[in-house]
CSV table of C-alpha atoms in Angstrom, one decimal:
chain,number,residue,atom,x,y,z
F,1,MET,CA,37.1,-11.0,50.0
F,2,ILE,CA,33.4,-9.7,49.9
F,3,ALA,CA,34.0,-7.8,53.2
F,4,THR,CA,37.0,-6.2,51.5
F,5,ILE,CA,34.9,-5.2,48.5
F,6,PHE,CA,32.4,-3.4,50.7
F,7,GLN,CA,35.2,-1.6,52.5
F,8,ALA,CA,36.7,-0.4,49.2
F,9,LEU,CA,33.4,0.9,47.9
F,10,GLY,CA,32.7,2.8,51.0
F,11,PHE,CA,29.9,0.5,52.6
F,12,HIS,CA,29.7,-0.6,56.2
F,13,THR,CA,30.8,-4.1,56.6
F,14,VAL,CA,28.2,-6.7,57.7
F,15,GLY,CA,28.5,-7.7,61.3
F,16,ARG,CA,30.7,-10.7,62.1
F,17,THR,CA,27.8,-12.4,63.5
F,18,LEU,CA,25.8,-12.2,60.4
F,19,ILE,CA,28.8,-13.4,58.4
F,20,ALA,CA,29.3,-16.3,60.5
F,21,SER,CA,25.6,-17.2,60.5
F,22,VAL,CA,25.3,-17.4,56.6
F,23,LEU,CA,24.7,-21.1,55.9
F,24,LEU,CA,26.2,-23.2,53.3
F,25,MET,CA,22.7,-24.6,52.5
F,26,PHE,CA,19.4,-22.6,52.8
F,27,VAL,CA,17.4,-24.7,55.4
F,28,ALA,CA,14.0,-25.9,54.6
F,29,ALA,CA,11.9,-25.7,51.4
F,30,MET,CA,9.8,-22.6,51.3
F,31,ALA,CA,6.0,-23.3,51.5
F,32,ASN,CA,4.0,-21.3,49.2
F,33,GLY,CA,7.1,-19.4,48.1
F,34,GLN,CA,8.5,-18.4,44.7
F,35,LEU,CA,11.8,-20.3,44.8
F,36,ILE,CA,11.5,-24.0,43.8
F,37,GLN,CA,14.8,-25.2,44.9
F,38,THR,CA,16.7,-25.0,48.0
F,39,PRO,CA,19.5,-22.8,46.9
F,40,ALA,CA,23.0,-23.7,47.8
F,41,LEU,CA,24.7,-20.3,48.8
F,42,PRO,CA,28.4,-19.9,49.4
F,43,VAL,CA,29.2,-18.6,53.0
F,44,GLU,CA,31.4,-15.8,52.0
F,45,GLU,CA,29.0,-14.5,49.2
F,46,GLY,CA,26.0,-14.9,51.4
F,47,LYS,CA,26.1,-11.1,52.5
F,48,LEU,CA,25.6,-9.9,49.0
F,49,VAL,CA,22.1,-11.3,49.0
F,50,LYS,CA,21.5,-9.4,52.3
F,51,PHE,CA,22.8,-6.2,50.9
F,52,TRP,CA,20.8,-6.5,47.6
F,53,LEU,CA,17.7,-7.5,49.1
F,54,ASP,CA,17.8,-5.5,52.2
F,55,GLU,CA,20.2,-2.5,52.3
F,56,ALA,CA,20.0,-1.7,48.8
F,57,TRP,CA,16.4,-2.8,48.1
F,58,ASP,CA,14.4,0.6,48.3
F,59,LYS,CA,14.3,2.3,45.0
F,60,GLY,CA,16.6,5.2,44.3
F,61,ILE,CA,19.4,6.4,42.5
F,62,GLU,CA,22.0,5.8,45.3
F,63,ASN,CA,20.8,2.3,46.0
F,64,ASN,CA,20.8,1.4,42.4
F,65,ASP,CA,24.2,2.8,42.0
F,66,LYS,CA,25.5,0.8,45.0
F,67,SER,CA,24.0,-2.3,43.9
F,68,VAL,CA,25.8,-2.1,40.5
F,69,GLN,CA,29.0,-1.3,42.0
F,70,VAL,CA,29.0,-4.1,44.4
F,71,TYR,CA,27.9,-6.6,41.7
F,72,GLU,CA,30.6,-5.4,39.4
F,73,ALA,CA,33.3,-5.5,42.0
F,74,ALA,CA,32.3,-9.0,43.4
F,75,ALA,CA,31.7,-10.4,40.1
F,76,PRO,CA,29.8,-13.6,41.7
F,77,LYS,CA,29.8,-16.9,39.9
F,78,ASP,CA,27.2,-18.6,42.0
F,79,SER,CA,23.9,-19.2,40.2
F,80,ASN,CA,21.7,-18.3,43.2
F,81,VAL,CA,23.7,-15.1,44.0
F,82,ASN,CA,23.1,-14.0,40.5
F,83,LEU,CA,19.5,-14.8,40.8
F,84,ALA,CA,19.1,-12.6,43.9
F,85,TYR,CA,20.9,-9.8,42.2
F,86,ALA,CA,18.4,-10.3,39.2
F,87,VAL,CA,15.5,-9.8,41.6
F,88,ASN,CA,17.3,-6.5,42.9
F,89,ARG,CA,17.5,-5.4,39.4
F,90,LEU,CA,13.8,-5.8,38.9
F,91,GLN,CA,13.0,-3.9,42.0
F,92,HIS,CA,15.0,-1.1,40.5
F,93,ASN,CA,13.1,-1.4,37.0
F,94,ARG,CA,16.4,-2.4,35.2
F,95,THR,CA,14.7,-5.1,33.0
F,96,SER,CA,17.6,-5.6,30.6
F,97,GLU,CA,20.0,-5.8,33.4
F,98,ALA,CA,17.9,-8.6,35.3
F,99,LEU,CA,17.7,-10.5,32.0
F,100,ALA,CA,21.5,-10.5,31.4
F,101,VAL,CA,22.0,-11.6,35.2
F,102,ALA,CA,19.2,-14.3,34.9
F,103,GLU,CA,21.1,-15.7,31.9
F,104,SER,CA,24.3,-15.6,33.8
F,105,ALA,CA,22.6,-17.4,36.7
F,106,LYS,CA,21.3,-20.3,34.2
F,107,ALA,CA,25.0,-20.3,32.6
F,108,ALA,CA,26.5,-21.0,36.1
F,109,ASP,CA,23.8,-23.7,37.0
F,110,PRO,CA,21.8,-25.0,34.0
F,111,LYS,CA,19.7,-27.0,36.4
F,112,ASN,CA,18.7,-24.0,38.4
F,113,LEU,CA,15.0,-24.1,37.8
F,114,ASP,CA,14.6,-20.8,39.5
F,115,ALA,CA,17.0,-19.2,37.1
F,116,ILE,CA,15.2,-20.9,34.0
F,117,ILE,CA,11.8,-19.9,35.1
F,118,LEU,CA,12.9,-16.1,35.7
F,119,LEU,CA,14.7,-16.2,32.5
F,120,ILE,CA,11.4,-17.4,30.7
F,121,TRP,CA,9.4,-14.7,32.2
F,122,LEU,CA,11.8,-12.0,31.4
F,123,LYS,CA,11.9,-13.2,27.8
F,124,VAL,CA,8.0,-13.1,27.5
F,125,LEU,CA,8.2,-9.8,29.1
F,126,GLN,CA,10.4,-8.5,26.3
F,127,ASP,CA,8.2,-10.2,23.7
F,128,ASP,CA,10.8,-12.7,22.8
F,129,PHE,CA,8.3,-15.3,22.7
F,130,ASP,CA,10.1,-18.1,20.6
F,131,VAL,CA,13.0,-18.1,22.8
F,132,ALA,CA,10.8,-18.1,25.9
F,133,LEU,CA,9.1,-21.2,24.5
F,134,ILE,CA,12.4,-22.8,23.8
F,135,GLU,CA,13.4,-22.3,27.4
F,136,MET,CA,10.2,-23.9,28.5
F,137,GLN,CA,11.4,-26.9,26.9
F,138,THR,CA,14.8,-26.6,28.5
F,139,PHE,CA,12.9,-26.6,31.7
F,140,ALA,CA,11.0,-29.7,30.6
F,141,ASP,CA,14.0,-31.5,29.7
F,142,THR,CA,15.7,-30.5,33.0
F,143,VAL,CA,12.7,-31.7,35.2
F,144,LYS,CA,12.6,-35.0,33.2
F,145,LYS,CA,16.4,-35.6,33.6
F,146,THR,CA,16.7,-34.7,37.1
F,147,LYS,CA,14.8,-35.7,40.3
F,148,PHE,CA,13.0,-32.9,41.9
F,149,ASP,CA,10.3,-32.8,44.7
F,150,ARG,CA,7.2,-32.9,42.6
F,151,ASP,CA,5.2,-30.7,45.1
F,152,LYS,CA,8.0,-28.0,44.6
F,153,LEU,CA,7.4,-27.8,41.0
F,154,ASP,CA,3.7,-26.6,41.4
F,155,VAL,CA,4.8,-23.0,41.7
F,156,ALA,CA,6.8,-23.5,38.3
F,157,TYR,CA,4.0,-25.1,36.6
F,158,ARG,CA,1.4,-22.2,37.8
F,159,ARG,CA,3.8,-19.6,36.2
F,160,LEU,CA,4.4,-21.7,33.0
F,161,GLY,CA,0.6,-22.2,32.8
F,162,ARG,CA,-0.1,-18.5,32.9
F,163,LEU,CA,2.6,-17.7,30.3
F,164,LEU,CA,1.2,-20.4,27.9
F,165,GLY,CA,-2.2,-18.8,28.5
F,166,TYR,CA,-0.6,-15.4,27.8
F,167,VAL,CA,1.0,-16.5,24.6
F,168,ASN,CA,-2.3,-18.1,23.5
F,169,GLY,CA,-4.4,-15.4,24.4
F,170,PRO,CA,-3.4,-11.7,24.8
F,171,VAL,CA,-0.4,-12.0,22.4
F,172,ALA,CA,-1.8,-14.9,20.3
F,173,GLY,CA,-0.2,-15.2,16.8
F,174,GLN,CA,3.2,-13.5,17.9
F,175,CYS,CA,5.1,-16.6,18.2
F,176,ASN,CA,5.9,-19.7,16.0
F,177,PRO,CA,2.9,-22.1,16.2
F,178,ASP,CA,5.2,-25.0,15.6
F,179,ILE,CA,7.4,-24.0,18.6
F,180,LEU,CA,4.3,-23.2,20.7
F,181,LEU,CA,2.7,-26.8,19.9
F,182,ARG,CA,6.1,-28.6,20.4
F,183,THR,CA,6.5,-26.6,23.8
F,184,THR,CA,3.0,-27.5,25.2
F,185,GLU,CA,3.7,-31.2,24.2
F,186,ARG,CA,7.0,-31.3,26.0
F,187,LEU,CA,5.6,-29.6,29.3
F,188,ASN,CA,2.8,-32.2,29.3
F,189,GLU,CA,5.0,-35.1,28.9
F,190,GLY,CA,5.1,-37.3,32.1
F,191,LEU,CA,3.0,-34.8,34.2
F,192,ASP,CA,0.5,-36.3,36.7
F,193,ASP,CA,-3.0,-35.4,36.5
F,194,ARG,CA,-2.7,-33.0,39.3
F,195,GLN,CA,0.2,-30.9,37.9
F,196,ARG,CA,-1.4,-31.2,34.3
F,197,LYS,CA,-4.4,-29.5,35.9
F,198,ILE,CA,-2.4,-26.8,37.4
F,199,LEU,CA,-0.8,-26.1,33.9
F,200,THR,CA,-4.3,-26.2,32.3
F,201,ASP,CA,-6.2,-24.2,34.8
F,202,GLN,CA,-3.6,-21.5,34.9
F,203,SER,CA,-3.5,-21.2,31.1
F,204,ASP,CA,-7.4,-21.2,30.9
F,205,ALA,CA,-7.6,-18.7,33.7
F,206,VAL,CA,-5.3,-16.1,31.8
F,207,ILE,CA,-7.4,-16.6,28.7
F,208,ALA,CA,-10.7,-16.4,30.5
F,209,ARG,CA,-9.3,-13.0,32.1
F,210,TYR,CA,-8.1,-11.7,28.8
F,211,GLU,CA,-11.5,-12.4,27.3
F,212,GLN,CA,-13.3,-10.8,30.1
F,213,LEU,CA,-11.0,-7.7,29.9
F,214,LEU,CA,-11.5,-7.6,26.1
F,215,LYS,CA,-15.2,-7.9,26.4
F,216,ASP,CA,-15.4,-5.2,29.3
F,217,LEU,CA,-12.9,-2.6,27.6
F,218,SER,CA,-14.5,-3.2,24.2
F,219,GLN,CA,-17.8,-2.4,25.7
F,220,GLU,CA,-16.3,0.9,27.2
F,221,VAL,CA,-15.1,1.7,23.8
F,222,HIS,CA,-18.3,1.3,22.3
F,223,ASP,CA,-19.9,3.2,25.0
F,224,SER,CA,-17.6,5.9,24.3
F,225,ILE,CA,-18.5,5.8,20.7
F,226,VAL,CA,-22.2,6.1,21.5
F,227,GLN,CA,-21.5,9.1,24.1
F,228,ASN,CA,-19.4,10.7,21.2
F,229,GLU,CA,-22.2,10.2,18.5
F,230,ALA,CA,-24.6,11.9,20.8
F,231,ALA,CA,-21.9,14.8,21.5
F,232,ASP,CA,-21.4,15.1,17.9
F,233,LYS,CA,-25.0,15.5,16.9
F,234,ALA,CA,-25.2,18.5,19.6
F,235,SER,CA,-21.7,19.9,18.2
F,236,LYS,CA,-23.0,19.8,14.6
F,237,ALA,CA,-26.1,21.6,15.2
F,238,ALA,CA,-24.2,24.3,17.4
F,239,LEU,CA,-21.4,24.4,14.4
F,240,GLU,CA,-24.0,24.7,11.9
F,241,LYS,CA,-26.0,27.4,13.7
F,242,GLN,CA,-22.7,29.2,14.4
F,243,ASN,CA,-21.7,29.1,10.8
F,244,ASN,CA,-25.0,30.6,9.7
F,245,VAL,CA,-24.3,33.6,12.2
F,246,LEU,CA,-20.9,33.9,10.9
F,247,GLU,CA,-22.0,34.1,7.2
F,248,THR,CA,-24.5,36.7,7.8
F,249,GLN,CA,-22.0,38.7,9.8
F,250,THR,CA,-19.3,38.4,7.2
F,251,ASP,CA,-21.7,39.4,4.6
F,252,GLN,CA,-22.6,42.6,6.8
F,253,ILE,CA,-19.0,43.3,7.3
F,254,GLN,CA,-18.2,43.0,3.6
F,255,LYS,CA,-21.0,45.4,2.8
F,256,GLN,CA,-19.8,47.9,5.3
F,257,ARG,CA,-16.4,47.4,4.0
F,258,ASN,CA,-17.3,48.0,0.3
F,259,ALA,CA,-19.4,51.2,1.4
F,260,LEU,CA,-16.4,52.6,3.5
F,261,GLU,CA,-13.8,51.9,0.5
F,262,LEU,CA,-16.4,53.9,-1.8
F,263,GLU,CA,-16.8,56.7,0.6
F,264,GLY,CA,-13.0,56.9,1.0
F,265,GLU,CA,-12.4,56.8,-2.8
F,266,GLN,CA,-15.1,59.7,-3.3
F,267,LYS,CA,-13.4,61.7,-0.6
F,268,ILE,CA,-10.0,61.3,-2.2
F,269,SER,CA,-11.4,62.1,-5.6
F,270,ALA,CA,-12.9,65.3,-4.3
F,271,VAL,CA,-9.6,66.5,-3.0
F,272,ALA,CA,-7.7,65.2,-5.9
F,273,GLN,CA,-9.8,67.3,-8.4
F,274,LYS,CA,-8.0,70.4,-7.0
F,275,LEU,CA,-4.6,69.0,-8.0
F,276,PRO,CA,-4.8,69.4,-11.9
F,277,PRO,CA,-5.7,73.1,-11.9
F,278,LEU,CA,-2.9,73.8,-9.2
F,279,GLU,CA,-0.4,71.7,-11.3
F,280,ALA,CA,-1.4,73.4,-14.3
F,281,GLN,CA,-0.7,76.9,-12.6
F,282,LEU,CA,2.5,75.7,-11.5
F,283,GLN,CA,3.5,74.5,-14.8
F,284,ASN,CA,2.8,77.8,-16.4
F,285,VAL,CA,4.6,79.7,-13.7
F,286,ILE,CA,7.6,77.3,-14.4
F,287,LEU,CA,7.4,78.0,-18.2
F,288,GLU,CA,7.3,81.9,-17.6
F,289,MET,CA,10.3,81.7,-15.4
F,290,ASP,CA,12.1,79.7,-17.9
F,291,ALA,CA,11.3,82.5,-20.6
F,292,LEU,CA,12.2,85.2,-18.2
F,293,ARG,CA,15.6,83.5,-17.3
F,294,SER,CA,16.1,83.6,-21.2
F,295,GLN,CA,15.2,87.3,-21.3
F,296,ILE,CA,17.6,87.9,-18.3
F,297,GLN,CA,20.5,86.4,-20.1
F,298,TYR,CA,19.8,88.6,-23.2
F,299,ASN,CA,19.8,91.6,-21.0
F,300,GLN,CA,23.1,90.8,-19.3
F,301,SER,CA,24.7,90.4,-22.6
F,302,ILE,CA,23.5,93.7,-23.8
F,303,VAL,CA,24.5,95.4,-20.6
F,304,LEU,CA,27.9,93.9,-20.8
F,305,PHE,CA,28.1,94.9,-24.5
F,306,GLY,CA,27.3,98.7,-23.6
F,307,GLN,CA,29.8,98.8,-20.9
F,308,ASN,CA,32.6,97.9,-23.3
F,309,ASN,CA,31.5,100.2,-26.3
F,310,LEU,CA,32.5,103.5,-25.6
F,311,GLN,CA,30.6,104.9,-28.7
F,312,GLY,CA,27.4,103.5,-27.2
F,313,SER,CA,24.4,105.9,-25.9
F,314,LEU,CA,24.5,106.3,-22.0
F,315,LEU,CA,20.8,106.5,-22.2
F,316,ALA,CA,20.5,103.2,-23.9
F,317,ASN,CA,22.9,101.5,-21.5
F,318,ASN,CA,20.9,102.8,-18.5
F,319,PHE,CA,17.7,101.5,-20.1
F,320,ASN,CA,19.1,98.1,-20.5
F,321,ARG,CA,20.3,98.1,-16.9
F,322,PHE,CA,16.6,99.1,-15.7
F,323,GLN,CA,15.2,96.1,-17.7
F,324,LEU,CA,17.6,93.8,-16.2
F,325,GLN,CA,16.7,94.9,-12.8
F,326,GLN,CA,12.9,94.7,-13.6
F,327,ASN,CA,13.2,91.1,-15.0
F,328,TYR,CA,15.1,90.0,-11.8
F,329,LEU,CA,12.2,91.4,-9.5
F,330,LEU,CA,9.7,89.6,-11.8
F,331,LEU,CA,11.6,86.3,-11.6
F,332,ASN,CA,11.5,86.7,-7.8
F,333,ASN,CA,7.7,87.2,-7.9
F,334,LEU,CA,7.4,84.1,-10.1
F,335,ARG,CA,9.5,82.0,-7.7
F,336,SER,CA,7.2,83.1,-4.8
F,337,ASN,CA,4.1,82.5,-6.9
F,338,ALA,CA,5.6,78.8,-7.7
F,339,ASN,CA,6.4,78.1,-4.1
F,340,ALA,CA,2.9,79.1,-3.1
F,341,ILE,CA,1.4,76.8,-5.8
F,342,ALA,CA,3.7,74.0,-4.7
F,343,ASN,CA,2.7,74.5,-1.1
F,344,ALA,CA,-1.0,74.4,-2.0
F,345,ILE,CA,-0.3,71.1,-3.9
F,346,ALA,CA,1.5,69.7,-1.0
F,347,VAL,CA,-1.3,70.5,1.4
F,348,GLU,CA,-3.9,68.8,-0.9
F,349,GLN,CA,-1.7,65.8,-1.3
F,350,SER,CA,-1.3,65.7,2.4
F,351,ARG,CA,-5.1,65.8,2.8
F,352,ILE,CA,-5.4,62.9,0.4
F,353,ASN,CA,-2.8,60.8,2.4
F,354,GLN,CA,-4.5,61.6,5.7
F,355,ILE,CA,-7.8,60.5,4.2
F,356,ARG,CA,-6.2,57.3,2.8
F,357,ALA,CA,-4.5,56.5,6.1
F,358,ALA,CA,-7.7,56.9,7.9
F,359,TYR,CA,-9.9,54.9,5.8
F,360,ASN,CA,-7.0,52.1,5.3
F,361,ALA,CA,-7.0,51.8,9.1
F,362,GLN,CA,-10.8,51.2,9.3
F,363,LEU,CA,-10.6,49.0,6.4
F,364,GLN,CA,-7.9,47.0,7.9
F,365,ARG,CA,-9.9,46.4,11.0
F,366,LEU,CA,-12.9,45.2,8.9
F,367,ASN,CA,-10.5,43.0,6.9
F,368,LYS,CA,-9.1,41.5,10.1
F,369,ASP,CA,-13.0,40.9,11.2
F,370,ILE,CA,-13.8,39.3,7.9
F,371,LYS,CA,-10.8,37.0,8.1
F,372,LYS,CA,-11.4,36.0,11.7
F,373,SER,CA,-15.0,35.1,10.8
F,374,THR,CA,-13.9,33.4,7.7
F,375,ASN,CA,-11.2,31.2,9.6
F,376,LEU,CA,-13.8,30.3,12.3
F,377,GLN,CA,-16.1,29.2,9.5
F,378,ARG,CA,-13.3,27.3,7.8
F,379,ARG,CA,-12.6,25.3,11.2
F,380,ASN,CA,-16.3,24.7,11.9
F,381,THR,CA,-16.4,23.4,8.3
F,382,ASN,CA,-13.6,21.0,8.9
F,383,LYS,CA,-15.1,20.0,12.3
F,384,LEU,CA,-18.4,19.3,10.5
F,385,VAL,CA,-16.6,17.1,7.9
F,386,LYS,CA,-14.9,15.2,10.6
F,387,ILE,CA,-18.3,14.6,12.3
F,388,ALA,CA,-19.9,13.5,9.1
F,389,GLU,CA,-17.1,10.7,8.9
F,390,GLY,CA,-18.8,9.1,11.9
F,391,PRO,CA,-18.1,9.2,15.7
F,392,GLU,CA,-14.8,8.0,16.9
F,393,PRO,CA,-14.0,6.2,20.4
F,394,ASP,CA,-12.5,8.0,23.2
F,395,ALA,CA,-8.7,7.9,22.7
F,396,GLY,CA,-8.1,7.0,26.3
F,397,LYS,CA,-10.4,4.1,25.9
F,398,VAL,CA,-8.7,2.6,23.0
F,399,LYS,CA,-5.3,3.0,24.6
F,400,ALA,CA,-6.6,1.3,27.7
F,401,LEU,CA,-8.0,-1.5,25.4
F,402,ASN,CA,-4.5,-2.0,23.8
F,403,ASN,CA,-2.5,-1.6,27.2
F,404,ARG,CA,-4.7,-3.4,29.7
F,405,THR,CA,-5.3,-6.4,27.6
F,406,SER,CA,-1.7,-7.0,26.4
F,407,ALA,CA,0.4,-6.3,29.2
F,408,LEU,CA,2.1,-9.4,30.8
F,409,ARG,CA,2.0,-8.1,34.5
F,410,ILE,CA,-1.9,-8.0,34.2
F,411,TYR,CA,-2.0,-11.7,33.9
F,412,ASP,CA,1.3,-12.9,35.6
F,413,PRO,CA,2.9,-10.1,38.0
F,414,LEU,CA,6.1,-11.2,39.2
F,415,PRO,CA,6.0,-11.1,43.1
F,416,LEU,CA,9.2,-9.5,43.7
F,417,GLU,CA,8.4,-9.1,47.5
F,418,GLN,CA,7.9,-12.7,47.8
F,419,TYR,CA,11.2,-13.6,46.0
F,420,ARG,CA,12.8,-11.4,48.6
F,421,VAL,CA,11.0,-12.8,51.4
F,422,ASP,CA,11.9,-16.4,50.2
F,423,PHE,CA,15.7,-15.6,50.2
F,424,GLN,CA,15.6,-13.5,53.6
F,425,ARG,CA,13.8,-16.3,55.3
F,426,GLN,CA,17.0,-18.4,54.8
F,427,LEU,CA,19.1,-15.8,56.6
F,428,PRO,CA,19.1,-15.3,60.4
């Protein structure tokens, strides 16, 4: 069945020699290994362990996807097969998947101490401390009810001791104290002095390392505060000096701006003084033109009347026509005069606009300089206010203090390669 699964998924089938040589029982107990028990592994499913811990072991998307496909297709029920796949999941940084598989391994065999220990470690890794402590009680009950080789339990007590030290030290206060107390009591019940010492020594070692890390990293944070205080003093002096220079510079620019603005207003005023006389002349010409138009209308009516009146004097009619022509000529002259005055006004107005535009461009540059100087002063002042609040520690040091004193892997790194080797040693 397993060979069929590999073929269906497009993998090379494991050689007949390997399949035939997978033992029903792993051979001897593993000295200095991670596996507590000698796992019973079904022959047909044995090559799954080889695949996950050998062929698909190296990290990568392809190996990860193949591992998942094989597991989902095979759907193994054996506790140790699931345990091997959980190790594969951790190798590929799939912690949540590893937890789910470890739970399946324990469900398949509640007496599988390796599954229980791995499950406890994963629960602690995910900060599920109370559940992890209850699982420790489950481990104690299983050991008490079932006969195990006491020497093989040393690796379990070393890990549990480190986890207890972790709960009592780096993450102290994050679990229920009653559960922690009961768990500690249950783990110590029935232990001989040697294993009790293993449990205690490992716990004490974690706490001691935590305290030393806390001390070292706290000193680094303190040192960064001292360094930042000295840097703040130097920055304060530099910022205050720069602000004084900027203030003087801003005052000078402001005075220059005010003088330039006054000069521009004076030049505009000098040109603008020419406008009222021109505008008055233009108004007078317009009034003359209006009066002349009225006269032309009158002349036109007289001429028209003379043409229709046969009794009228020819001399009078000719005079009226002459008057009408003279008024038209005069009106044209007035129009020319009005256009000349209007052009003169436009020229002066254009000069005013040019002066205003030239001075506005200079004023805008000065305003920009003032704004730039003011903004820099404001930023410097904000920095000075922050410096006045006191030196702050280096953010990286604080982050290291938080991360490097609370991460489980600092105190109990899970030896995946050792798990892998422990399984592989049982395969020819």
